[in-house]
CSV table of C-alpha atoms in Angstrom, one decimal:
chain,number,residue,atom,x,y,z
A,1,UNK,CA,129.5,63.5,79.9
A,2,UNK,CA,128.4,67.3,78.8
A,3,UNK,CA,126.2,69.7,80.8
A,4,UNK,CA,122.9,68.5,78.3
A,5,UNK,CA,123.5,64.8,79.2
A,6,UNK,CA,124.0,65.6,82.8
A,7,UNK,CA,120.8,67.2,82.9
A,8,UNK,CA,119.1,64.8,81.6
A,9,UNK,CA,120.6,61.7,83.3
A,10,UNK,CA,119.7,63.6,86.7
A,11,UNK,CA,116.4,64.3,85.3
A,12,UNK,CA,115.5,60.6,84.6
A,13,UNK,CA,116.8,59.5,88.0
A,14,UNK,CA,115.0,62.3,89.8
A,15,UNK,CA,111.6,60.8,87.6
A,16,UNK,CA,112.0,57.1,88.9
A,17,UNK,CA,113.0,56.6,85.6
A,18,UNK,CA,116.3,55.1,86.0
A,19,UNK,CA,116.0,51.3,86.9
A,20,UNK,CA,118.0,48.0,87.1
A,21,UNK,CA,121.8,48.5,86.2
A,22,UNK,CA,121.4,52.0,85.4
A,23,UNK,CA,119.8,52.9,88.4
A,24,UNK,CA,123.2,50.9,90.2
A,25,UNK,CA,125.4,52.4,87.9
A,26,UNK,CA,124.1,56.2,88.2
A,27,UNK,CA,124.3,55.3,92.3
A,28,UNK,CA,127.5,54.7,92.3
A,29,UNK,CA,129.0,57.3,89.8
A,30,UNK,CA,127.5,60.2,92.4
A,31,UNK,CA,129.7,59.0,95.0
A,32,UNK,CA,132.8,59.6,93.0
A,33,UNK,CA,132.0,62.1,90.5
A,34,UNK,CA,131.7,65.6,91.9
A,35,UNK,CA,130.4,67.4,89.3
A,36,UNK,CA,127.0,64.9,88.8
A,37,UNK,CA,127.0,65.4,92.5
A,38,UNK,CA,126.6,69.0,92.7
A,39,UNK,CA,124.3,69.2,89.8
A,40,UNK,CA,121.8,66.6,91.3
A,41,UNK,CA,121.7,68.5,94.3
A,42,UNK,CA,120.8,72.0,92.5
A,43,UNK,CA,118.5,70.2,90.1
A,44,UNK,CA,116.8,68.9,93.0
A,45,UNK,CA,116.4,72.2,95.3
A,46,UNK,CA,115.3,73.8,91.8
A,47,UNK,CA,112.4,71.1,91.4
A,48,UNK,CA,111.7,72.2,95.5
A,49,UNK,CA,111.5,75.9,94.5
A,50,UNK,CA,109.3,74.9,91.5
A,51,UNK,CA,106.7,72.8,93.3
A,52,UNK,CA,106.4,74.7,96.3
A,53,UNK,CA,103.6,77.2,96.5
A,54,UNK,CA,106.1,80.6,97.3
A,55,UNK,CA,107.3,80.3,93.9
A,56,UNK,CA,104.3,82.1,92.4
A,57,UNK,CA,104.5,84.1,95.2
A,58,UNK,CA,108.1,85.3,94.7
A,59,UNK,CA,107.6,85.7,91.1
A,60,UNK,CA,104.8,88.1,92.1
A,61,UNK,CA,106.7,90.3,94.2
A,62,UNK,CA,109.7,90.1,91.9
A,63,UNK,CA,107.1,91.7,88.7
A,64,UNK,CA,105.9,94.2,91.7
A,65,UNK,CA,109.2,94.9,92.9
A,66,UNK,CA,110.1,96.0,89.2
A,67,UNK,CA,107.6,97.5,88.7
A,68,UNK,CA,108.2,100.1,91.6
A,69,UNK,CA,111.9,100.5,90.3
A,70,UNK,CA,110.9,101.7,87.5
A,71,UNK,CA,107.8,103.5,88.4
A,72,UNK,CA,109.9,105.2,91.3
A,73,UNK,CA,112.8,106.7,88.8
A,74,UNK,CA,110.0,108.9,86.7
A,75,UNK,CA,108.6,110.2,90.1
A,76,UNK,CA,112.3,110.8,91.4
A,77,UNK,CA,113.8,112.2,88.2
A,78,UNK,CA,110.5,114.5,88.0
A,79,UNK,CA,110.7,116.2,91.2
A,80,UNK,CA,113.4,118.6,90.6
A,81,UNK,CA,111.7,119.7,87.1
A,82,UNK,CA,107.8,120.2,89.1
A,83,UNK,CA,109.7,122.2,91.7
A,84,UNK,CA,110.9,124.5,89.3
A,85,UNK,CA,107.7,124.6,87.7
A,86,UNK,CA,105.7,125.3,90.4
A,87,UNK,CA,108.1,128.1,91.7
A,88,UNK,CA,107.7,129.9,88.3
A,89,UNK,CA,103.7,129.1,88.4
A,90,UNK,CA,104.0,131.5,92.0
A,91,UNK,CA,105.7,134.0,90.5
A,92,UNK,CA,103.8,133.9,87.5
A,93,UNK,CA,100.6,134.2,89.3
A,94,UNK,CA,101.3,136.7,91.9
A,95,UNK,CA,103.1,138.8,88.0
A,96,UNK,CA,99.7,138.1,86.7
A,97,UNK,CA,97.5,139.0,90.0
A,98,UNK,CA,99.1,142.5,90.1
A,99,UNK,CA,98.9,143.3,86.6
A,100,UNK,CA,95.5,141.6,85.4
A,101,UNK,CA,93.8,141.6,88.2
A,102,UNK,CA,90.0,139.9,87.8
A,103,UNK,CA,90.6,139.1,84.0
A,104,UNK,CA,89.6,135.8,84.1
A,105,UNK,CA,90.8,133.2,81.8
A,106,UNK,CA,89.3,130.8,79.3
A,107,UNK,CA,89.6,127.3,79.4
A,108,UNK,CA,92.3,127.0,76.4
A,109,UNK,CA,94.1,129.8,78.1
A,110,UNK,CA,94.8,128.2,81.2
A,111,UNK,CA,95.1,125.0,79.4
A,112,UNK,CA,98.3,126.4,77.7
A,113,UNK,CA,99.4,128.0,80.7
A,114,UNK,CA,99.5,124.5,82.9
A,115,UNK,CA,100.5,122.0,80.4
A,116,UNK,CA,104.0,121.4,79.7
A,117,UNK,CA,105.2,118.5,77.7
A,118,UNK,CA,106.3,115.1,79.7
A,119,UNK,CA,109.4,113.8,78.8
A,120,UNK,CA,110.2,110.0,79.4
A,121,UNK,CA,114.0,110.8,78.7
A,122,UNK,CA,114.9,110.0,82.3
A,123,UNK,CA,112.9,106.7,82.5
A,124,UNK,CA,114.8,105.3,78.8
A,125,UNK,CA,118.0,106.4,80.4
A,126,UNK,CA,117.5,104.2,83.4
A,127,UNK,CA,115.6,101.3,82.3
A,128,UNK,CA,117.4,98.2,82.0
A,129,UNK,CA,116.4,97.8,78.2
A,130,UNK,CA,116.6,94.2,78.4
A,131,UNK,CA,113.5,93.9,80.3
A,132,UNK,CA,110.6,95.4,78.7
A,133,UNK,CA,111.8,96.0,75.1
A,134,UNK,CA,108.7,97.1,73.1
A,135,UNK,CA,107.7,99.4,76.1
A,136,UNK,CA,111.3,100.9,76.2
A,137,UNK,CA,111.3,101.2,72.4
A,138,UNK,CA,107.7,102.9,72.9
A,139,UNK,CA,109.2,105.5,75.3
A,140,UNK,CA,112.1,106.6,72.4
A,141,UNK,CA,110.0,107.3,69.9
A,142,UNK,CA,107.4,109.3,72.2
A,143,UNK,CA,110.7,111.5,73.4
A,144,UNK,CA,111.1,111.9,69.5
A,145,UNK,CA,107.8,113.1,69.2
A,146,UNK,CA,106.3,110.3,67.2
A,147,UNK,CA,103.2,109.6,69.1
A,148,UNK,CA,101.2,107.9,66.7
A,149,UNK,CA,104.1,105.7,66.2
A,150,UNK,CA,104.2,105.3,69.7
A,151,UNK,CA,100.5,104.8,70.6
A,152,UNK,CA,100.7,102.2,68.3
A,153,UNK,CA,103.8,100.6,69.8
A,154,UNK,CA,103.1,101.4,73.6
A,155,UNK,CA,99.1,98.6,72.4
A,156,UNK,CA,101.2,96.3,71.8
A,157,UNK,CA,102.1,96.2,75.7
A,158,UNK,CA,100.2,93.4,76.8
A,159,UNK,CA,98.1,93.4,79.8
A,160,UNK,CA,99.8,91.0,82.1
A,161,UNK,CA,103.1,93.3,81.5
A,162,UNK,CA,104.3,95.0,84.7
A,163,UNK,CA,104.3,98.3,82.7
A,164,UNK,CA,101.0,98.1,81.1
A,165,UNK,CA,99.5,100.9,83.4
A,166,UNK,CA,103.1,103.4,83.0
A,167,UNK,CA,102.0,102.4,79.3
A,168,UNK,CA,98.5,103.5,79.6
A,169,UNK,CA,99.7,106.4,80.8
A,170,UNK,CA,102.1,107.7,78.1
A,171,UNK,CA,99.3,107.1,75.9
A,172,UNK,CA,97.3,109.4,77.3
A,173,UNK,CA,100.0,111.9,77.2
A,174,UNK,CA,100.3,110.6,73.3
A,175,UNK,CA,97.0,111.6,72.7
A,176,UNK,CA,97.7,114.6,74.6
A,177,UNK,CA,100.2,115.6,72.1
A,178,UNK,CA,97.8,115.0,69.4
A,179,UNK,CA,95.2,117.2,70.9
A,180,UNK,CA,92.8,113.8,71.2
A,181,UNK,CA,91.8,114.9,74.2
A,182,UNK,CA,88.6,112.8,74.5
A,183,UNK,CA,90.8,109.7,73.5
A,184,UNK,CA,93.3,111.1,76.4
A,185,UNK,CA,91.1,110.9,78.9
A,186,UNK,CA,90.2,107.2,78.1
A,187,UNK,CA,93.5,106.1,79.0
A,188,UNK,CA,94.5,108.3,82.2
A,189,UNK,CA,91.2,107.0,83.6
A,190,UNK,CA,93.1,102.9,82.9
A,191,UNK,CA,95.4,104.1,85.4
A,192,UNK,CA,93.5,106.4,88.0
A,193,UNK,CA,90.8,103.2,88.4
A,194,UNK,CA,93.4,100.6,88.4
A,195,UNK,CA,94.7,102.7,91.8
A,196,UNK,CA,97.6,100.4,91.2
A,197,UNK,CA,100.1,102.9,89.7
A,198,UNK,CA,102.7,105.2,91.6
A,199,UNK,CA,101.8,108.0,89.0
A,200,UNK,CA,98.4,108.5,89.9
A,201,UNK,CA,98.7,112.3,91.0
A,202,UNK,CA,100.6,112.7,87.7
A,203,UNK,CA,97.6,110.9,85.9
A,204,UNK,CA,94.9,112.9,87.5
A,205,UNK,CA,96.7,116.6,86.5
A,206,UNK,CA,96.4,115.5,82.9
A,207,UNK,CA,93.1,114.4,83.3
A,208,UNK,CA,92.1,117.5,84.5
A,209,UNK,CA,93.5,119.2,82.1
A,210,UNK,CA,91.9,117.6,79.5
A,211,UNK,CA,88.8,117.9,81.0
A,212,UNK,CA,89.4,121.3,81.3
A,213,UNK,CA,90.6,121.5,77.4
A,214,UNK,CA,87.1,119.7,76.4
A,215,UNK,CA,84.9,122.5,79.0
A,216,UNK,CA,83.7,119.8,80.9
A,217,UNK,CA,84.8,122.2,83.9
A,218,UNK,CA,83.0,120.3,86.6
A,219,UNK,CA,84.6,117.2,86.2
A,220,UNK,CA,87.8,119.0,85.9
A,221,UNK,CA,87.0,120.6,89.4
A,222,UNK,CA,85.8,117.1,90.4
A,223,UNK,CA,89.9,115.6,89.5
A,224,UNK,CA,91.4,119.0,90.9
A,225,UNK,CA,90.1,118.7,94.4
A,226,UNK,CA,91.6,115.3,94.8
A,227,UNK,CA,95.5,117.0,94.0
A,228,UNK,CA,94.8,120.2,96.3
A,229,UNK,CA,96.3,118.0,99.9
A,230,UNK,CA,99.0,119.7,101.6
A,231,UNK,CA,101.1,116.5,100.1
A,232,UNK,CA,100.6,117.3,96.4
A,233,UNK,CA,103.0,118.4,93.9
A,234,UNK,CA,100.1,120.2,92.0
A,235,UNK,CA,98.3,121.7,95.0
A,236,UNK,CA,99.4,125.5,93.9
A,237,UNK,CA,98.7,125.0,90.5
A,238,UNK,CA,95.2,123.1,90.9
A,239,UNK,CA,94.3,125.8,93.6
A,240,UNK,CA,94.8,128.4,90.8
A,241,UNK,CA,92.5,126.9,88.1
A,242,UNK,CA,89.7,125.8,90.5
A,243,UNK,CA,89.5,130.0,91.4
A,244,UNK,CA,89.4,130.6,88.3
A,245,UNK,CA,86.7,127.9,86.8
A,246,UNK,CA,84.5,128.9,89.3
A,247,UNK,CA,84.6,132.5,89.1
B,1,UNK,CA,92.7,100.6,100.9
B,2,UNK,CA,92.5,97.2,102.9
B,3,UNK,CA,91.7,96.2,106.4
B,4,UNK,CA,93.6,93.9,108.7
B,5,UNK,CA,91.1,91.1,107.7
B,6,UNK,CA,91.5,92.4,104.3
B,7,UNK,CA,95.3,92.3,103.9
B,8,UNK,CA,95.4,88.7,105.8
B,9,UNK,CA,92.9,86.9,104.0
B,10,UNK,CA,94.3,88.6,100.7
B,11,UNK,CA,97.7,87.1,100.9
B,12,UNK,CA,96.7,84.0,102.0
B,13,UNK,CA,94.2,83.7,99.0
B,14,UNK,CA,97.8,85.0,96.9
B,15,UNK,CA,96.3,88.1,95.8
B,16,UNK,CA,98.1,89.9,93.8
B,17,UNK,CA,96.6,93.3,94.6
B,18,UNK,CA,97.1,93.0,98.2
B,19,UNK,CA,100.8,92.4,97.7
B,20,UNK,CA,100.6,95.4,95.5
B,21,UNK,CA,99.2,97.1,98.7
B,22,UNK,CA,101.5,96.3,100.9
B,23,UNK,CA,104.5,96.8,98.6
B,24,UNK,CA,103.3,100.5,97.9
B,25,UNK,CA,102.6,100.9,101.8
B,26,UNK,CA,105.9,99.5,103.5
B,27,UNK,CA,108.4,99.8,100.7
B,28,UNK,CA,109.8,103.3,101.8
B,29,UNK,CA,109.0,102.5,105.9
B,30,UNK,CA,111.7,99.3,104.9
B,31,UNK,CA,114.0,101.2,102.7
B,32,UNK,CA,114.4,103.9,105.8
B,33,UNK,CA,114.4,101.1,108.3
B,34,UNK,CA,117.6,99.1,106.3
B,35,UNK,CA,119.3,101.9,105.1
B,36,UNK,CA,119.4,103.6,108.6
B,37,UNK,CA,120.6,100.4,110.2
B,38,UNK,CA,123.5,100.2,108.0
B,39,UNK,CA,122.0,98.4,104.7
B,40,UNK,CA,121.3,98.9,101.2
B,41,UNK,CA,118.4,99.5,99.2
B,42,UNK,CA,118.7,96.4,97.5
B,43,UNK,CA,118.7,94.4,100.7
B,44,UNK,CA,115.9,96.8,101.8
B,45,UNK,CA,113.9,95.2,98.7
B,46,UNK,CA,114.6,91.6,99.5
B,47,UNK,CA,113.7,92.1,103.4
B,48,UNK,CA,110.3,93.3,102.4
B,49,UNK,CA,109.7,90.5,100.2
B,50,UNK,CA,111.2,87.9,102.8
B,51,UNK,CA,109.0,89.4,105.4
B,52,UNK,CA,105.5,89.1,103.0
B,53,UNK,CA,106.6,85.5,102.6
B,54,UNK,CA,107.4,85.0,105.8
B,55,UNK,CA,103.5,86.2,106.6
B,56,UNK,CA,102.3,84.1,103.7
B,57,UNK,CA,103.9,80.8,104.9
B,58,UNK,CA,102.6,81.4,108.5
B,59,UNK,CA,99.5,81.8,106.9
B,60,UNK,CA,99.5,78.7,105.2
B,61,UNK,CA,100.4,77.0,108.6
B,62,UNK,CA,97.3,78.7,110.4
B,63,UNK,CA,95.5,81.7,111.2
B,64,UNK,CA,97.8,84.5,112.9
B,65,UNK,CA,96.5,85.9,115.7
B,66,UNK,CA,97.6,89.4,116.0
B,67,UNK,CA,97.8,91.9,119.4
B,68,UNK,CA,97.3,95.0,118.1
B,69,UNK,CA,97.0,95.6,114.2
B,70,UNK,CA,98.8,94.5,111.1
B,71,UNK,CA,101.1,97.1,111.0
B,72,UNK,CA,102.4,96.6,114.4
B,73,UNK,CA,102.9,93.0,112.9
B,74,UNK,CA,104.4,93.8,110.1
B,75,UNK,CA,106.9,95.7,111.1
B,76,UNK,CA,108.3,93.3,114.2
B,77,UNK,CA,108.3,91.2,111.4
B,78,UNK,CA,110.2,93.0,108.8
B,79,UNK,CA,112.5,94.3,111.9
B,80,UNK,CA,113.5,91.0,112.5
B,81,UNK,CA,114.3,89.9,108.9
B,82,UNK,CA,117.3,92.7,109.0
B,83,UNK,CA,117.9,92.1,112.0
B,84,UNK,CA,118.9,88.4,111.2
B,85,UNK,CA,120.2,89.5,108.1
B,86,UNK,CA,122.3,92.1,109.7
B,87,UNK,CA,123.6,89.4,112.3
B,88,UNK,CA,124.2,87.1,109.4
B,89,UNK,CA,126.6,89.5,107.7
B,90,UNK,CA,128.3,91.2,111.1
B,91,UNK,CA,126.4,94.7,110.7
B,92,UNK,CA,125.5,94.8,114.4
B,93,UNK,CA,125.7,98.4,114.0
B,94,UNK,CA,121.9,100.0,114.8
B,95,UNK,CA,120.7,103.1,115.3
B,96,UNK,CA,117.3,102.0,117.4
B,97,UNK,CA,116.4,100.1,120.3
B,98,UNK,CA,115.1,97.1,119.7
B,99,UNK,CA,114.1,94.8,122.2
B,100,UNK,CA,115.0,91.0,122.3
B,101,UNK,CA,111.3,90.0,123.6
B,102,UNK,CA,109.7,91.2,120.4
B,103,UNK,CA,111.2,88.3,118.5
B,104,UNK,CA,108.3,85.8,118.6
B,105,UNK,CA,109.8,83.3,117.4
B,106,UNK,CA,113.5,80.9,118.0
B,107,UNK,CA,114.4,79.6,114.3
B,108,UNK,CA,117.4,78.6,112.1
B,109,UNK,CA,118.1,82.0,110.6
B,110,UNK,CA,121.1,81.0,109.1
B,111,UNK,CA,119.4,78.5,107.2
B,112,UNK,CA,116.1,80.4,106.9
B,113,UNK,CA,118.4,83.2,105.4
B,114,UNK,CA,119.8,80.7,102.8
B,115,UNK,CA,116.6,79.0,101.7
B,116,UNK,CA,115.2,82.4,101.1
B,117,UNK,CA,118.0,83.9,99.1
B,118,UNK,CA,117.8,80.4,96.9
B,119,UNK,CA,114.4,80.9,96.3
B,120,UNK,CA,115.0,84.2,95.1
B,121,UNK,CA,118.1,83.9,92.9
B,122,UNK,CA,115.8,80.8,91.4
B,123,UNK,CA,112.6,82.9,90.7
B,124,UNK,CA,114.8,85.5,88.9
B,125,UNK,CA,116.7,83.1,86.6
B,126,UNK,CA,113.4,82.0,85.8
B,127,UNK,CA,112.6,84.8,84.8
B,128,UNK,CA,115.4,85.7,82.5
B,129,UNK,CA,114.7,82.2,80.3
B,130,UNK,CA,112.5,82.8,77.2
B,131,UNK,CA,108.9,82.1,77.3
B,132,UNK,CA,108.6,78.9,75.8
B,133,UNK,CA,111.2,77.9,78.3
B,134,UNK,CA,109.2,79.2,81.1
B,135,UNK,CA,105.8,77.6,80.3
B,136,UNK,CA,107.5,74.5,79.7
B,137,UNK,CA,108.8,74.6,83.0
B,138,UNK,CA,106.4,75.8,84.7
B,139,UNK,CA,103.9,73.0,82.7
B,140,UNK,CA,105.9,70.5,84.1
B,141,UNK,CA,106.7,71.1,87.4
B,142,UNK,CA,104.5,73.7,89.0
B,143,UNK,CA,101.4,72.6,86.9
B,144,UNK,CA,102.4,68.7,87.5
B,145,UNK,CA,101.5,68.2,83.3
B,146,UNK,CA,103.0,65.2,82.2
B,147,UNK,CA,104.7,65.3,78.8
B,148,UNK,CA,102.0,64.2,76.9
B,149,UNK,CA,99.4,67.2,77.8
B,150,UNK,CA,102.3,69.5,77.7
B,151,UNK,CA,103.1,68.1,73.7
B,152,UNK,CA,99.2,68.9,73.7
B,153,UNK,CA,99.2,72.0,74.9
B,154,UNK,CA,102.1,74.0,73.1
B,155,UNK,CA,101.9,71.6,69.9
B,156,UNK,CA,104.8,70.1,70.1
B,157,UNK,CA,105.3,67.5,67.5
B,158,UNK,CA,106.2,64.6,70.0
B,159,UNK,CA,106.5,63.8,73.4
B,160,UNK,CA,110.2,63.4,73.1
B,161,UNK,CA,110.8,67.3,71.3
B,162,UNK,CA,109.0,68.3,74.7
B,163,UNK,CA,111.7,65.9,76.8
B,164,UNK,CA,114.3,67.1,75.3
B,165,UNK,CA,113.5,70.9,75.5
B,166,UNK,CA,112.5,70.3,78.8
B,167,UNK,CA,116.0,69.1,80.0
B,168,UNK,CA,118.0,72.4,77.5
B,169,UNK,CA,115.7,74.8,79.3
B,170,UNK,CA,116.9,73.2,83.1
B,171,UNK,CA,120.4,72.7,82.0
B,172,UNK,CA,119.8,76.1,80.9
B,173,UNK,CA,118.2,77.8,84.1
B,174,UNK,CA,120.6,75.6,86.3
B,175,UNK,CA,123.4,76.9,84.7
B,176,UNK,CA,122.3,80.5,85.1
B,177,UNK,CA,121.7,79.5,89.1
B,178,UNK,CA,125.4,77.6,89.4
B,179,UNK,CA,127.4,80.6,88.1
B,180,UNK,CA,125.9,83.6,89.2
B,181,UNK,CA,127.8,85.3,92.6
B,182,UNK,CA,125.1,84.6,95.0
B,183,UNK,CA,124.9,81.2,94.2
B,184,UNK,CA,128.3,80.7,94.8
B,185,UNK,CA,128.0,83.0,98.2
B,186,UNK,CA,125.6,80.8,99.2
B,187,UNK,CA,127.2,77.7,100.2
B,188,UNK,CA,123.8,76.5,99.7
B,189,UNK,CA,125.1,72.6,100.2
C-alpha cells in the first residue's frame, strides 16, 4: 500500500465510510501493521487540530508572529544608520547655528536637508524569500531604484497579506522617490491609521516631510509633534524643523 | 490602545487586532523574560503564543476573573508557560524569584506542553501547502462542507476530483508533520 492509498483508506474509515468486510478487514490490519497504525493516529490528531476552534487562532498569531519578524529586522538593521544620522544632524546644526545664524530656511531647503533615501537592502537580505515572493521581489527592484516598477509590483500585495502595511509603506517612499508627494502621503497615512505597523515613527517622518515638501507646514507641525518624545529616533531632527517652520 | 475589558472580550470574540495588541505589547517583556531565564527567542515566540491561547481557551470555558489588571495576569501566565517549559527541558536555571503560590492552577504540563507544540507544528505545515490545498482543507474540515458544496464552490469538475485532492493534500500535509524534527521530538503517541 503507498502513502496516497494509506491516506485515503484512513480517510474513509475515519468518515464512517468503511463498512461490512472492509470495515473487519481494515480492523484488523491496524493491529499488525505499524505503519497504518501511526498514520491513523496523526491523521486523526490532524482532523482534532483542524476542527478545533485554536486552529484559527494559531494561524493568526503565526501571520502576526511573522509579521513582527520581519517588521522587527528593518527597525533593528536601521538603528545603527539613524544614529549616525542624527549625530551628523547635531553637528550639522550647531556648524549651521554658528555660521548662519537666524537665516531661516525654506521648505525645499530643509526638505533636502532631512530626507535621505531608505534602503530595503537589509530587509531582502533577511527575508526568507519563500514566504512573501511578490513583496520580496517588490523590495529588489525598489533597492534598484525602479519605483514605478515597484509601485506597480508592491499593488499587487493583497490586503489579507501580512506585509500589506510594510508594502504600503515602501510605496510611499516609491512615490517619494518620484517626487509624487501628494500620492506619498496617501499611502503613509494606510499605515499611520491602521496603527497596526511597527514602523509607524518611520511612517510619520516621511509624512512630515512630505507635508513639509507640498507647504502644508501646519500639518507637517501637526505629524512632527507626535515624533518629538524623549523615545524617538527623530526627536532632534523634528525639534529642528518645527523652530524653524514657525519662525 | 485597549482596556482590560477591551483586551478580554477581544480575544474571546477572536479578534485579530487585539492579538495584534497584545503581540506588540508583550513580545519584548517575553523575549527578556525567556532569554534571561536561560531560553531562546524562538521559544520566547512560542510562550507568548501558548500563553494568548492559553487565555483564549479559559475564555472559552468562562469568564476570568482577574485581581488586579490584565497585565498582572498576563504575565503569571506567560511566567508559568516557561516555567513549565523550562522544567520540561531541565533548564531550572533562573535568575528571578518566583513564587510557587502564583501558579493558579495544577495541570498536566507535560501533556499540555505536547498538545501545544502539535498544534503548532500543524498550523505551520498548513501553512506551507499551496492555496488550493489549504481552502480545500480548510472547506472540509474546519468549515464542515461536504464534498459536494466544496465541488460547488472551487468548480471542481466532480465530487470525486475534490475526494481525491482532498486525500493528496493530507497525505501531503501529514507527511510534512511525520518528518519534520519536532514531530519526531515529540513522542506525540
Amino acid at each position: 500500500m503507498n502513502n496516497y492509498e494509506r491516506t485515503e483508506l484512513i480517510e474513509n474509515y475515519l468518515d464512517g465510510e468503511l463498512r461490512g468486510n472492509d470495515l473487519e478487514k481494515f480492523e484488523l490490519q491496524i493491529q499488525t501493521d505499524k505503519v497504518l497504525k501511526e498514520d491513523l493516529f496523526l491523521q486523526r490528531e490532524i482532523r482534532k487540530v483542524l476542527t478545533s476552534d485554536e486552529f484559527d487562532l494559531r494561524m493568526k498569531l503565526i501571520e502576526i508572529g511573522e509579521r513582527y519578524q520581519a517588521e522587527k529586522k528593518i527597525v533593528k538593521k536601521r538603528k545603527p544608520v539613524l544614529t549616525y544620522t542624527v549625530l551628523s544632524l547635531i553637528v550639522i546644526a550647531v556648524f549651521s547655528s554658528v555660521f548662519f545664524f537666524n537665516n531661516r530656511l525654506t521648505n525645499d531647503e530643509l526638505f533636502e536637508k532631512h530626507y535621505k533615501h531608505y534602503s530595503s537592502e537589509t530587509l531582502t537580505q533577511s527575508v526568507e524569500i519563500s514566504y512573501e515572493d511578490i513583496y520580496i521581489n517588490a523590495l529588489r527592484v525598489y533597492d534598484k531604484n525602479q519605483y514605478n516598477e515597484a509601485i506597480t509590483m508592491f499593488n499587487q500585495v493583497s490586503v489579507s497579506s501580512p506585509y500589506y502595511y510594510s508594502k504600503e509603506y515602501f510605496t510611499g517612499l516609491s512615490y517619494m522617490e518620484l517626487k509624487n508627494y501628494n500620492e506619498a502621503i496617501k499611502h503613509f497615512k494606510i499605515v499611520i491609521d491602521s496603527n497596526e505597523s511597527l514602523i509607524t515613527e518611520s511612517t510619520v517622518w516621511y509624512l512630515a516631510l512630505c507635508y513639509l515638501k507640498t507647504n502644508q507646514n501646519q500639518q507637517a507641525i501637526n505629524q512632527l509633534n507626535k515624533l518629538t518624545s524623549n523615545d524617538s529616533d527623530f526627536k532632534v531632527q523634528a525639534n529642528e524643523i518645527i523652530e524653524e517652520i514657525k519662525e | 490602545m485597549y482596556n482590560d475589558n477591551q483586551i478580554l472580550i477581544g480575544l474571546k470574540a477572536g479578534n485579530y487586532t487585539v492579538f495584534d495588541f497584545l503581540y506588540s505589547k508583550y513580545r519584548d517583556k517575553v523575549i527578556e523574560y525567556v532569554v534571561k531565564n536561560n531560553g531562546s527567542e524562538t521559544e520566547a515566540e512560542d510562550v507568548l503564543q501558548d500563553s494568548i491561547v492559553n487565555v483564549y481557551k479559559r475564555l472559552k470555558i468562562s469568564d476570568i476573573i482577574i485581581d488586579k489588571n490584565f497585565d498582572v495576569y498576563f504575565t503569571t501566565v506567560y511566567r508559568n508557560n516557561w516555567r513549565t517549559i523550562a522544567k520540561i527541558k531541565n533548564k531550572r536555571t533562573f535568575t528571578d524569584e518566583f513564587p510557587e503560590d502564583l501558579i493558579f492552577e495544577e495541570i498536566d504540563f507535560y501533556k499540555e506542553y505536547q498538545y501545544a507544540q502539535f498544534h503548532r507544528l500543524t498550523a505551520i505545515k498548513f501553512k506551507e501547502l499551496k492555496s488550493d490545498c489549504q481552502k480545500i482543507i480548510e472547506q472540509y474540515y474546519t468549515h464542515k462542507k461536504s464534498l459536494n458544496e466544496i465541488a460547488y464552490l472551487m468548480e471542481y469538475e466532480n465530487v470525486q476530483s475534490v475526494r481525491n485532492k482532498k486525500h493528496r493534500c493530507l497525505e501531503y500535509l501529514r507527511e510534512l508533520i511525520k518528518n519534520h524534527t519536532n514531530y519526531k521530538n515529540l513522542s506525540y503517541e
